[in-house]
Short mmCIF file of C-alpha atoms in Angstrom, two decimals:
data_model
loop_
_atom_site.label_atom_id
_atom_site.label_comp_id
_atom_site.label_asym_id
_atom_site.label_seq_id
_atom_site.Cartn_x
_atom_site.Cartn_y
_atom_site.Cartn_z
CA SER A 74 -9.17 15.62 83.68
CA THR A 75 -12.46 15.88 81.66
CA THR A 76 -10.74 18.08 79.14
CA SER A 77 -7.93 15.60 78.91
CA SER A 78 -10.21 12.58 78.37
CA SER A 79 -12.26 14.50 75.72
CA THR A 80 -9.07 15.47 73.91
CA THR A 81 -7.98 11.84 73.96
CA ALA A 82 -11.40 10.72 72.67
CA THR A 83 -11.22 13.35 69.98
CA GLY A 84 -7.68 12.21 69.10
CA GLU A 85 -8.74 8.61 68.92
CA ARG A 86 -11.71 9.56 66.72
CA ASP A 87 -9.44 11.57 64.48
CA SER A 88 -7.05 8.64 64.27
CA ARG A 89 -9.87 6.27 63.34
CA THR A 90 -11.15 8.74 60.81
CA VAL A 91 -7.76 9.00 59.21
CA HIS A 92 -7.37 5.23 59.28
CA ASN A 93 -10.83 4.78 57.72
CA ALA A 94 -10.08 7.40 55.11
CA ARG A 95 -6.86 5.53 54.20
CA LEU A 96 -8.76 2.29 53.91
CA LEU A 97 -11.44 3.84 51.79
CA THR A 98 -8.79 5.49 49.56
CA ALA A 99 -7.08 2.16 49.18
CA ARG A 100 -10.34 0.45 48.29
CA LEU A 101 -11.22 3.21 45.77
CA GLN A 102 -7.76 2.88 44.20
CA GLN A 103 -8.16 -0.88 43.85
CA GLN A 104 -11.60 -0.44 42.26
CA HIS A 105 -10.20 2.20 39.90
CA ASP A 106 -7.29 -0.14 38.96
CA LYS A 107 -9.76 -2.89 38.16
CA ASN A 108 -12.00 -0.63 36.06
CA ALA A 109 -9.21 1.26 34.25
CA PRO A 110 -6.10 -0.90 33.87
CA LEU A 111 -3.04 1.08 32.99
CA ALA A 112 -1.52 -1.72 30.89
CA PRO A 113 -3.19 -2.48 27.56
CA SER A 114 -5.06 -5.73 27.40
CA GLN A 115 -4.00 -8.68 25.26
CA GLU A 116 -6.91 -7.97 22.96
CA GLU A 117 -5.72 -4.34 22.56
CA ASN A 118 -2.18 -5.59 21.86
CA GLU A 119 -3.45 -8.05 19.25
CA TYR A 120 -5.57 -5.34 17.57
CA ALA A 121 -2.59 -2.95 17.50
CA GLU A 122 -0.41 -5.71 15.88
CA ILE A 123 -3.12 -6.40 13.28
CA VAL A 124 -3.32 -2.71 12.50
CA ALA A 125 0.49 -2.53 12.18
CA GLN A 126 0.53 -5.61 9.86
CA LEU A 127 -2.21 -4.06 7.68
CA GLN A 128 -0.25 -0.80 7.47
CA ARG A 129 2.93 -2.72 6.46
CA ALA A 130 0.97 -4.75 3.88
CA ASN A 131 -0.60 -1.56 2.52
CA GLU A 132 2.82 0.15 2.20
CA GLU A 133 4.23 -2.97 0.39
CA LEU A 134 1.20 -2.95 -1.92
CA GLN A 135 1.72 0.72 -2.64
CA ARG A 136 5.45 0.14 -3.51
CA GLY A 137 4.39 -2.79 -5.76
CA MET A 138 1.81 -0.63 -7.56
CA GLU A 139 4.43 2.11 -8.11
CA LYS A 140 6.82 -0.49 -9.62
CA ALA A 141 4.04 -1.86 -11.78
CA GLN A 142 3.28 1.67 -13.02
CA LEU A 143 6.97 2.18 -13.93
CA VAL A 144 7.07 -1.20 -15.73
CA ASN A 145 3.85 -0.31 -17.56
CA GLU A 146 5.22 3.05 -18.67
CA HIS A 147 8.43 1.34 -19.93
CA LEU A 148 6.38 -1.29 -21.81
CA GLN A 149 4.18 1.46 -23.38
CA ALA A 150 7.31 3.22 -24.61
CA GLN A 151 8.71 -0.01 -26.05
CA LEU A 152 5.33 -0.78 -27.67
CA ALA A 153 5.26 2.66 -29.28
CA ALA A 154 8.81 2.17 -30.65
CA VAL A 155 7.92 -1.30 -32.07
CA GLN A 156 4.74 0.11 -33.59
CA GLY A 157 6.75 2.88 -35.21
CA GLU A 158 9.23 0.35 -36.65
CA ARG A 159 6.33 -1.81 -37.92
CA ASP A 160 4.79 1.18 -39.64
CA GLU A 161 8.12 2.10 -41.25
CA LEU A 162 8.66 -1.52 -42.43
CA ALA A 163 5.07 -1.59 -43.80
CA ALA A 164 5.70 1.56 -45.72
CA ARG A 165 8.94 0.14 -47.08
CA LEU A 166 7.19 -3.08 -48.06
CA VAL A 167 4.52 -1.14 -49.90
CA ALA A 168 7.27 0.77 -51.76
CA VAL A 169 9.05 -2.49 -52.66
CA LEU A 170 5.79 -4.14 -53.89
CA GLN A 171 5.16 -1.01 -56.02
CA LEU A 172 8.66 -1.35 -57.53
CA VAL A 173 8.05 -5.07 -58.16
CA GLU A 174 4.78 -4.24 -59.98
CA GLU A 175 6.52 -1.56 -61.95
CA ARG A 176 9.37 -3.93 -62.89
CA GLU A 177 6.84 -6.60 -63.86
CA GLY A 178 5.07 -4.03 -66.00
CA GLU A 179 8.39 -3.13 -67.68
CA VAL A 180 9.22 -6.76 -68.19
CA GLU A 181 5.82 -7.33 -69.82
CA GLN A 182 6.38 -4.30 -72.05
CA LEU A 183 9.86 -5.58 -73.00
CA THR A 184 8.42 -9.02 -73.72
CA LYS A 185 5.78 -7.54 -75.98
CA VAL A 186 8.25 -5.34 -77.79
CA THR A 187 10.58 -8.28 -78.51
CA PRO A 188 8.32 -11.33 -78.83
CA GLY A 189 10.99 -13.54 -80.34
CA ARG A 190 13.23 -13.51 -77.26
CA ASN A 191 11.12 -15.90 -75.23
#
């Protein structure tokens, strides 16, 4: 009977120990959940959204800069072509002015040779 009552007491003690261990485990889990939430906080979500917006804006800016570079290259090519045409026209103008001067000189010579034709 003594053995039986000590076994019962030991069993009850073991039962209480298991129960207390479960309570302690549950309390520790709750504390852990409070200290390290699994779901991201609203602040973390807002921060992540701001980072994503900045990345999108940066990508858009990059695309805009690439387009601007292409436009700039196109305009540089057009400018070079226009400058080439201008130089060619300037050279032709100089040649025409030289011809005009030569013709004026010839006219003067002809006028001197035949003074009575005025």
